[in-house]
Short mmCIF file of C-alpha atoms in Angstrom, two decimals:
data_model
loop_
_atom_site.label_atom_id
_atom_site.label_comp_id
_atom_site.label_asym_id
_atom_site.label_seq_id
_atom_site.Cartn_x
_atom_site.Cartn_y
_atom_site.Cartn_z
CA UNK A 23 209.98 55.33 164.77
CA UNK A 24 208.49 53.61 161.73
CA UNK A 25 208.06 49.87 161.52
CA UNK A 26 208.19 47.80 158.22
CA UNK A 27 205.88 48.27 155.65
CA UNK A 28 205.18 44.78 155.38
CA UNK A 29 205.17 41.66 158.48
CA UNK A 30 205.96 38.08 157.10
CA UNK A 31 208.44 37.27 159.99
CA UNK A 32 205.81 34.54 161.39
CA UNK A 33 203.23 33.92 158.10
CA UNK A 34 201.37 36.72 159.46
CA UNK A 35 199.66 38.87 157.25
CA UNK A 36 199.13 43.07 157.01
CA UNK A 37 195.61 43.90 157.10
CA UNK A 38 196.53 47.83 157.13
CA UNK A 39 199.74 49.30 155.89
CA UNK A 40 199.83 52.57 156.74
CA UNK A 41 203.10 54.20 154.03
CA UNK A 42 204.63 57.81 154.56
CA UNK A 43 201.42 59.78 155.45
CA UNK A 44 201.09 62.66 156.80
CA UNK A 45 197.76 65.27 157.21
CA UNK A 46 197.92 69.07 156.44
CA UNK A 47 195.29 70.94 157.71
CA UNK A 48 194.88 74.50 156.62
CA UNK A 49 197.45 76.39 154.68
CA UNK A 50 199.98 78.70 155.01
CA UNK A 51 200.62 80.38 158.49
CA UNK A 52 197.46 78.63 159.87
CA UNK A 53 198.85 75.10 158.45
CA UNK A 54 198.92 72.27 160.85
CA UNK A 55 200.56 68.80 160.87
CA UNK A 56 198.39 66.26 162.41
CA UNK A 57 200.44 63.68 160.80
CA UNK A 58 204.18 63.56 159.91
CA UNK A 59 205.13 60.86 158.04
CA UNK A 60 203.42 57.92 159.75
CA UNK A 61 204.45 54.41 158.67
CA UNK A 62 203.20 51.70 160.57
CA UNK A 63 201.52 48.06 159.07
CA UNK A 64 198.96 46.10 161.28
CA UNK A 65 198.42 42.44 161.00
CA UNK A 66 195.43 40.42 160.47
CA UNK A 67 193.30 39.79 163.49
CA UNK A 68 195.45 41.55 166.10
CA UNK A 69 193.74 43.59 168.92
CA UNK A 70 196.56 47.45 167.89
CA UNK A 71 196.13 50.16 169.95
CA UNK A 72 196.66 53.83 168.79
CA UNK A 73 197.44 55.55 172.31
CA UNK A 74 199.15 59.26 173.07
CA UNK A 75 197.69 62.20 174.63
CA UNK A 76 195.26 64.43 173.29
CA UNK A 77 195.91 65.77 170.16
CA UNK A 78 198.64 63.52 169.38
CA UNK A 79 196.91 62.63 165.71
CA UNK A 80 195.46 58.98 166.69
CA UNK A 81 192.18 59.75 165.68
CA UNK A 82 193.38 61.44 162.39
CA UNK A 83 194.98 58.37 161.82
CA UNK A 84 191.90 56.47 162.27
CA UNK A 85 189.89 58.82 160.08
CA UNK A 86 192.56 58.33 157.43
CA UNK A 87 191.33 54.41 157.32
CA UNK A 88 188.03 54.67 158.01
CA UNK A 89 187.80 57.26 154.52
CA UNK A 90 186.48 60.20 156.53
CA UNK A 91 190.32 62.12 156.13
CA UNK A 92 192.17 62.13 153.02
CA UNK A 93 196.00 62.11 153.32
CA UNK A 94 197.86 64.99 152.21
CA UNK A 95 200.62 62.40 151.36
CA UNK A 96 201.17 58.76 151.73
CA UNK A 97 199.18 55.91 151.19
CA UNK A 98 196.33 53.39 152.98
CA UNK A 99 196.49 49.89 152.41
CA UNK A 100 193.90 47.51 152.81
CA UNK A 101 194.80 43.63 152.57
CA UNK A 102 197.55 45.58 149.84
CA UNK A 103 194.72 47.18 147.81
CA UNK A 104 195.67 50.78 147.57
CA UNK A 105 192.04 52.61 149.74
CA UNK A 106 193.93 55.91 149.98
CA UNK A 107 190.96 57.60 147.87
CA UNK A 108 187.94 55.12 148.23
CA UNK A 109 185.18 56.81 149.63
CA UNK A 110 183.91 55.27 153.33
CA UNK A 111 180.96 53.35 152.54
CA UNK A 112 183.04 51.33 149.95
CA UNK A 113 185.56 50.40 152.62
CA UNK A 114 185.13 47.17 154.34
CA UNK A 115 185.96 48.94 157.17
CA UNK A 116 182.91 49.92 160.17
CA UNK A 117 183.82 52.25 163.00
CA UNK A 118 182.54 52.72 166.77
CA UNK A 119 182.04 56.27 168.25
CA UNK A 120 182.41 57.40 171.06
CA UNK A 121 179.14 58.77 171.32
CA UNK A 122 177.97 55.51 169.80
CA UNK A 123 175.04 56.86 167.38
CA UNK A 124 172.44 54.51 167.98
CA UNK A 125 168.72 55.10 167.19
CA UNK A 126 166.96 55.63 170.44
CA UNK A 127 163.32 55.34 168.68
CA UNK A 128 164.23 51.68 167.14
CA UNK A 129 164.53 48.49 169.36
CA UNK A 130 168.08 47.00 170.25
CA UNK A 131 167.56 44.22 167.31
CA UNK A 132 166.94 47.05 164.64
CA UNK A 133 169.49 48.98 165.59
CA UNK A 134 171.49 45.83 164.38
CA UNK A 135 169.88 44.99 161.55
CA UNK A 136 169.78 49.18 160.05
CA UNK A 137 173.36 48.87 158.29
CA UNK A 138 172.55 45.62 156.66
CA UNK A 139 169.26 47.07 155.51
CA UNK A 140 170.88 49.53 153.74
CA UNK A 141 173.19 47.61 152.47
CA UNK A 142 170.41 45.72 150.70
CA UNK A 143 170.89 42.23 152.15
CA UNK A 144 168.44 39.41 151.96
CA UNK A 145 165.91 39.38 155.02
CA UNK A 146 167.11 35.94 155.83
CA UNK A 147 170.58 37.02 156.04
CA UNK A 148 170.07 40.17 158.26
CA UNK A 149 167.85 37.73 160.68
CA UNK A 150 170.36 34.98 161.09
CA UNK A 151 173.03 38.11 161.37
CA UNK A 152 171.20 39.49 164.16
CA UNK A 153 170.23 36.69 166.14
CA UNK A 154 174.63 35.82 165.46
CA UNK A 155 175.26 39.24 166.92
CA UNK A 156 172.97 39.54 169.69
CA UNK A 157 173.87 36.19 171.28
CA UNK A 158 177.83 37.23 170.81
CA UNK A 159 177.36 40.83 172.68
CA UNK A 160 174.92 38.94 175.15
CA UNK A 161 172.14 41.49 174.20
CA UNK A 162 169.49 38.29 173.09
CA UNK A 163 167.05 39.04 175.80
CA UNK A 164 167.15 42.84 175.29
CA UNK A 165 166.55 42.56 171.89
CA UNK A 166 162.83 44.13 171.67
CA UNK A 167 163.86 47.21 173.88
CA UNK A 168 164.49 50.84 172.63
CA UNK A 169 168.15 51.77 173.00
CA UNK A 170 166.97 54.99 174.93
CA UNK A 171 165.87 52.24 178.00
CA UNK A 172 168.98 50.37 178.42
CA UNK A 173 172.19 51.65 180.25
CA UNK A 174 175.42 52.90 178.79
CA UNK A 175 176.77 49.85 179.09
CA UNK A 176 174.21 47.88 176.65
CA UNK A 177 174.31 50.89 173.99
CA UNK A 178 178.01 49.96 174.15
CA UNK A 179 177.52 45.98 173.13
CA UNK A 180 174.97 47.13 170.93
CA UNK A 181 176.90 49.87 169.00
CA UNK A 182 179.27 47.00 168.71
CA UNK A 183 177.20 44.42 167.65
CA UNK A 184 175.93 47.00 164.63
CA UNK A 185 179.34 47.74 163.40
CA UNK A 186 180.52 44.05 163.66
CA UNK A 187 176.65 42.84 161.74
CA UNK A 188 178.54 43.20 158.33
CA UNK A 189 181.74 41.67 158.52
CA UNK A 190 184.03 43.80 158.23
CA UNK A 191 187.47 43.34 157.88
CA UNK A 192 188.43 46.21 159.98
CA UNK A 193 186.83 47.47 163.61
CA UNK A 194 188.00 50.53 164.60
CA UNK A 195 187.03 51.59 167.76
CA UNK A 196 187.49 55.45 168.56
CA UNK A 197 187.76 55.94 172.32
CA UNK A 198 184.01 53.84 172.61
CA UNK A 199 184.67 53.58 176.42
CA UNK A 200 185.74 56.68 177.54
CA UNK A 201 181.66 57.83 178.69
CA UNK A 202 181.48 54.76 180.68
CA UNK A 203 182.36 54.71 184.46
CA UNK A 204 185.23 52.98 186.04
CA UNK A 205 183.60 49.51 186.84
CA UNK A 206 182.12 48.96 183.59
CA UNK A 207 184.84 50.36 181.99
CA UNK A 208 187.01 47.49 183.02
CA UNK A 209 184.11 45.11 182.33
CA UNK A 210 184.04 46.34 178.55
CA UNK A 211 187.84 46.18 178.20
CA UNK A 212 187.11 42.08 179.01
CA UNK A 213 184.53 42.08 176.41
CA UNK A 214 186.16 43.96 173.55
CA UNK A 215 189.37 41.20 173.34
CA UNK A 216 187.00 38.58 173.67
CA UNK A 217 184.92 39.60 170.34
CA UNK A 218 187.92 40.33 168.93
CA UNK A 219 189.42 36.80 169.86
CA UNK A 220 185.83 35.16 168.59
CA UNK A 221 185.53 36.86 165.35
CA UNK A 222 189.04 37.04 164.61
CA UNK A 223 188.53 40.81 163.16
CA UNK A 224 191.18 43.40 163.15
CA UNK A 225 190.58 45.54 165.85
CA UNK A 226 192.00 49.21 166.10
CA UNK A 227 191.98 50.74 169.20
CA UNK A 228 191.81 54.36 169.86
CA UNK A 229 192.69 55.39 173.52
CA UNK A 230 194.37 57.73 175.82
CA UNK A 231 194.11 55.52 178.85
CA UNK A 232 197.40 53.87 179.15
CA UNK A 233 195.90 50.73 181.36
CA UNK A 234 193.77 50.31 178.60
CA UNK A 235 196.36 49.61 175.81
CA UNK A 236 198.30 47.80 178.23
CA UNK A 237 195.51 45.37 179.12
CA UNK A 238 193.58 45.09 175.68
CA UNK A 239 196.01 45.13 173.54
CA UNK A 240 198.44 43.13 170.89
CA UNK A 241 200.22 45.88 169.67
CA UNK A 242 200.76 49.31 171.05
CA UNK A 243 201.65 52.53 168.96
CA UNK A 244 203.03 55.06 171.23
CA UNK A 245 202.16 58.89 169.47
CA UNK A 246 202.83 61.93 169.76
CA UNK A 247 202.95 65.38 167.74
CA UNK A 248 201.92 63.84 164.83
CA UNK A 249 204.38 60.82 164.64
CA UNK A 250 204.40 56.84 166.08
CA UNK A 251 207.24 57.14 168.54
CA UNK A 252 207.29 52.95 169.29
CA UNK A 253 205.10 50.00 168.03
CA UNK A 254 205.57 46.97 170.39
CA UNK A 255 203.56 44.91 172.59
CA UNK A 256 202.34 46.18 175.72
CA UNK A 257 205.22 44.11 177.54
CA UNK A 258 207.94 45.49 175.04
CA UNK A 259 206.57 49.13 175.61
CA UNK A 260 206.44 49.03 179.21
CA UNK A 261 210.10 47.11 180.26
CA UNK A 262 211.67 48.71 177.07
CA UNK A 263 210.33 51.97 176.30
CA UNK A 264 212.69 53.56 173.38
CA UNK A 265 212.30 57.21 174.99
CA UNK A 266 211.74 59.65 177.62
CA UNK A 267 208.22 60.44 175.83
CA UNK A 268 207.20 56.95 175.92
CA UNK A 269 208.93 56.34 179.40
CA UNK A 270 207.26 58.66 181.19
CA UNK A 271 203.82 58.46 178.97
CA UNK A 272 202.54 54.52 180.12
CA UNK A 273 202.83 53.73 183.98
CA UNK A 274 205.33 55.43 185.93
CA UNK A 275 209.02 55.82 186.09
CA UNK A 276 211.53 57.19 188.19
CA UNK A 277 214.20 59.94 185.85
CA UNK A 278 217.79 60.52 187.86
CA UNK A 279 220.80 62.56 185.93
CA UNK A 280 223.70 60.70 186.05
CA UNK A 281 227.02 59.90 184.39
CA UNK A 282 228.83 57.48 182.22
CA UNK A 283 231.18 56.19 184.55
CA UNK A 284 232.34 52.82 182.54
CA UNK A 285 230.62 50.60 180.05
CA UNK A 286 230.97 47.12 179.88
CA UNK A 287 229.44 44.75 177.60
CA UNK A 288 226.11 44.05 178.93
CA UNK A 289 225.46 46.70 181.34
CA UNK A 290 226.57 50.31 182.28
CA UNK A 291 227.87 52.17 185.19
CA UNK A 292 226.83 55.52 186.03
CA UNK A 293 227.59 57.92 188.99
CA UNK A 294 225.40 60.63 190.08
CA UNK A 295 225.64 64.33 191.03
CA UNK A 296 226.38 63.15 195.36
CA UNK A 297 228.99 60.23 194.08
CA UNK A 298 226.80 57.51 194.46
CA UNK A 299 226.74 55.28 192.06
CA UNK A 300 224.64 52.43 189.90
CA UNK A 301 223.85 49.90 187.10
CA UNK A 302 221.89 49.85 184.47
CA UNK A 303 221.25 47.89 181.63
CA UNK A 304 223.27 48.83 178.22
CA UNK A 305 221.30 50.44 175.68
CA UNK A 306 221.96 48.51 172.26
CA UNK A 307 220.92 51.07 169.62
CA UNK A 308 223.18 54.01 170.90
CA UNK A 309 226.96 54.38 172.72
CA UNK A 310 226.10 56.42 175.57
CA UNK A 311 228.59 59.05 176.61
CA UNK A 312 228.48 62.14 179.22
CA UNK A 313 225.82 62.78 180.77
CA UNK A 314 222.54 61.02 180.71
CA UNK A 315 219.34 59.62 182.39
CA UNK A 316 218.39 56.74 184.21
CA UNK A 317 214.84 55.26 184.03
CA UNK A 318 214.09 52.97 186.45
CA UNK A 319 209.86 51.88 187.79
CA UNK A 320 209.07 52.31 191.28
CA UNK A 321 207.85 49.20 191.49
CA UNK A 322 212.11 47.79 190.84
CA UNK A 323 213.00 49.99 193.38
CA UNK A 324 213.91 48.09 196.88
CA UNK A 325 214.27 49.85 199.94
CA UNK A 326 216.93 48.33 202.61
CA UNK A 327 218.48 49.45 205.72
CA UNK A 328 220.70 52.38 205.71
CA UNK A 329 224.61 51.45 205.24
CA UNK A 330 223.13 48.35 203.15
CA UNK A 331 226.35 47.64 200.49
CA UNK A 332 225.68 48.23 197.11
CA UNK A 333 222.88 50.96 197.79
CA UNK A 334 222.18 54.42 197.52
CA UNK A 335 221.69 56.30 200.58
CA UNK A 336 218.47 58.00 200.74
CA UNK A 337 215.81 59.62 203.34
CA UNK A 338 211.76 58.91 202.94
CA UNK A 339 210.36 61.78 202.90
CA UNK A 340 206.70 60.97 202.17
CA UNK A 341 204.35 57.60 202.52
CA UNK A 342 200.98 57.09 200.45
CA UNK A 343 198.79 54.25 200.76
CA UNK A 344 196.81 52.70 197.72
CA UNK A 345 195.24 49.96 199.56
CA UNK A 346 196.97 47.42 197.26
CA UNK A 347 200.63 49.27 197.67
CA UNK A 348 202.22 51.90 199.60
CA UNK A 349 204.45 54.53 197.65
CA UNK A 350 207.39 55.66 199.48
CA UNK A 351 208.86 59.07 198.20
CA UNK A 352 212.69 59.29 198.66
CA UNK A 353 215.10 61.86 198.37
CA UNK A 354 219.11 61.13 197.54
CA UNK A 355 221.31 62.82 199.11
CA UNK A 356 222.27 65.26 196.13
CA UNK A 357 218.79 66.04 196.49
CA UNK A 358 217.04 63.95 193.24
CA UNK A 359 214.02 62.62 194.02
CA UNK A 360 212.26 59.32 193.34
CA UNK A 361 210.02 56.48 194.20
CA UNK A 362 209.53 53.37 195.39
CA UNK A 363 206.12 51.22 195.07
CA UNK A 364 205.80 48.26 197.54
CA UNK A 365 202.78 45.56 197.58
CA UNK A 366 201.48 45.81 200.55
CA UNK A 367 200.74 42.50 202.86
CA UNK A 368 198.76 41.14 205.91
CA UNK A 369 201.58 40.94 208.93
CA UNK A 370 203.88 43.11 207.09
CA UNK A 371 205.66 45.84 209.34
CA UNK A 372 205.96 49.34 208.18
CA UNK A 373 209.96 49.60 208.64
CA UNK A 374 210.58 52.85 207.05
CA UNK A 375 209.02 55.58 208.85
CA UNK A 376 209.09 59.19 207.08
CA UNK A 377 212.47 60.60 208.09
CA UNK A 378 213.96 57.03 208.06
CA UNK A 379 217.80 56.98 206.52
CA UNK A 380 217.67 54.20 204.08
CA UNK A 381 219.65 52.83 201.17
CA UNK A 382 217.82 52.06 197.91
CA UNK A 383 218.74 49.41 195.26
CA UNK A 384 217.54 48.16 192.06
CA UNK A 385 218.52 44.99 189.65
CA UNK A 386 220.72 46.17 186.93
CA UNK A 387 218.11 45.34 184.02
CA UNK A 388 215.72 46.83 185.72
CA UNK A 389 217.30 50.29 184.95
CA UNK A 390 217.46 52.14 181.18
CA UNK A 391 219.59 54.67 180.00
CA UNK A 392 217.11 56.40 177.77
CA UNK A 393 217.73 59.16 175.04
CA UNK A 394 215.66 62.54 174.82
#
């Protein structure tokens, strides 16, 4: 999936426009397509995430922009000026590691101030630009240490606060959390979208965490093998993924065979392999016919009493608890398996024993019919 070249639908405009590249490396039999065709245009101060598994070509992709790749074909836009071949360090453009490159023998505040150096700005400027980006990353009263005596978590705000010095019109921001544990992890996902908020810079995201995207995030490109597969905001991505990659790629999601039974205008019935049979919502990009499958989140699936109308009977086969939830694993009785995720709550009785006959239901637009 490609999205337009240009976005005007709301007087927004494209800081990036990313037009029909794609990334060859090698030659011959030891070729290799890191990028197929990628189209994809991102607006002006919008937090867009690049996210797919490993190897998908998201940081290629980032490279591309940033001038350390050079297309094979297809063109980078910046602000519509045509960057495809402009070196790096002409780029308005600054980039965050993940290994963050800092200078552990220079203090926090000249760590911040070594890009503008050599970019030959006044003293006065690169004083009032550090004492800016200090206060914004919180880092003022750590400015006199050396970055090899504050934690991971400081290096972080301070690799930020040296890429973001400049002004550039561009952050992107390759996987800078991943080294980080859990805790601050989340902590830094808070502070990222609120620098991007306060200096209203585009940020690009490079993850493979999909919590991340989901919670950081505008914008969301889905990859994989080389190519954007869906470009939508986290909401759109997760209620309306437009495949089985994407589907199964961010959260998770229940896949049953099924049917085409009948199709009406807003919704579809399907039957499955046992007889049993369901809702779910019409696609509206594709006429489904035969056989296909139905997506629907645990967290949409209800359990209720066995005989229940207007379920599907089904046997729990396994219980985990999360603390916060409590999975129940279910089998139908043509053998498909799935899930169901229930919040869990002071007072509430456990009803559904393993073993327990029950009858499972969800709401009809809670379910897909997905292609691939």
């Amino acid at each position: 999936m490609s999205e337009a070249a240009t976005v005007d639908t709301a007087n927004t405009t494209t800081a990036v426009d990313i037009r029909g590249v794609s990334k060859i490396f090698g030659a011959g039999s030891d070729a290799f397509t890191a990028l197929d065709d990628v189209s994809v245009a991102i607006r002006e101060n919008e937090f867009f995430t690049l996210l797919g598994p490993s190897g998908c070509g998201k940081t290629t992709l980032l490279r591309l922009i940033a001038g350390f790749e050079h297309a094979t074909r297809g063109t980078v836009l910046l602000y519509g000026e045509d960057i495809s071949d402009q070196p790096p360090y002409e780029r308005p453009v600054n980039t965050v590691f993940q290994s963050y490159a800092l200078f552990p023998h220079l203090t926090v505040a000249q760590n911040v101030s070594f890009g503008l150096e050599m970019l030959g700005r006044e003293k006065s400027e690169i004083r009032e630009a550090v004492d800016r980006m200090l206060k914004l990353v919180r880092m003022e009263p750590m400015r006199n240490r050396r970055t090899e005596q504050i934690s991971g978590g400081q290096q972080q705000r301070v690799a930020l606060a040296r890429a973001l010095a400049p002004r550039p019109k561009v952050l992107l921001l390759d996987e800078p959390l991943s080294a980080l544990d859990l805790k601050l992890r989340k902590e830094m996902q808070g502070e990222l979208k609120r620098l991007q908020h306060e200096t209203g810079i585009t940020f690009i995201f490079v993850t493979h965490d999909q919590e991340e995207a989901l919670t950081m995030s505008d914008r969301v490109a889905v990859m994989n093998e080389g190519r954007i597969l869906q470009v939508g905001s986290p909401r759109e991505i997760y209620d309306r993924p437009g495949d089985r990659f994407v589907a199964s790629f961010i959260g998770e999601m229940n896949f049953l065979v099924s049917k085409i039974e009948s199709v009406e205008s807003d919704r579809v019935r399907v039957v499955f392999p046992g007889g049993a049979a369901a809702f779910a919502e019409r696609p509206k990009d594709f006429e489904p016919a035969g056989e296909v499958t139905l997506a629907v989140r645990p967290e949409y699936v209800r359990i209720e009493n066995a005989g229940t109308p207007d379920t599907l009977p089904a046997t729990v086969t396994e219980k985990v608890y999360f603390g916060t939830d409590t999975h129940y694993h279910l089998r139908l009785h043509d053998g498909a398996e799935l899930v169901s995720r229930l919040q869990n709550a002071r007072g509430r009785e456990d009803t559904h024993p393993v073993g327990d006959r029950v009858g499972v239901r969800w709401a009809t637009g809670s379910a897909q019919i997905l292609k691939g």
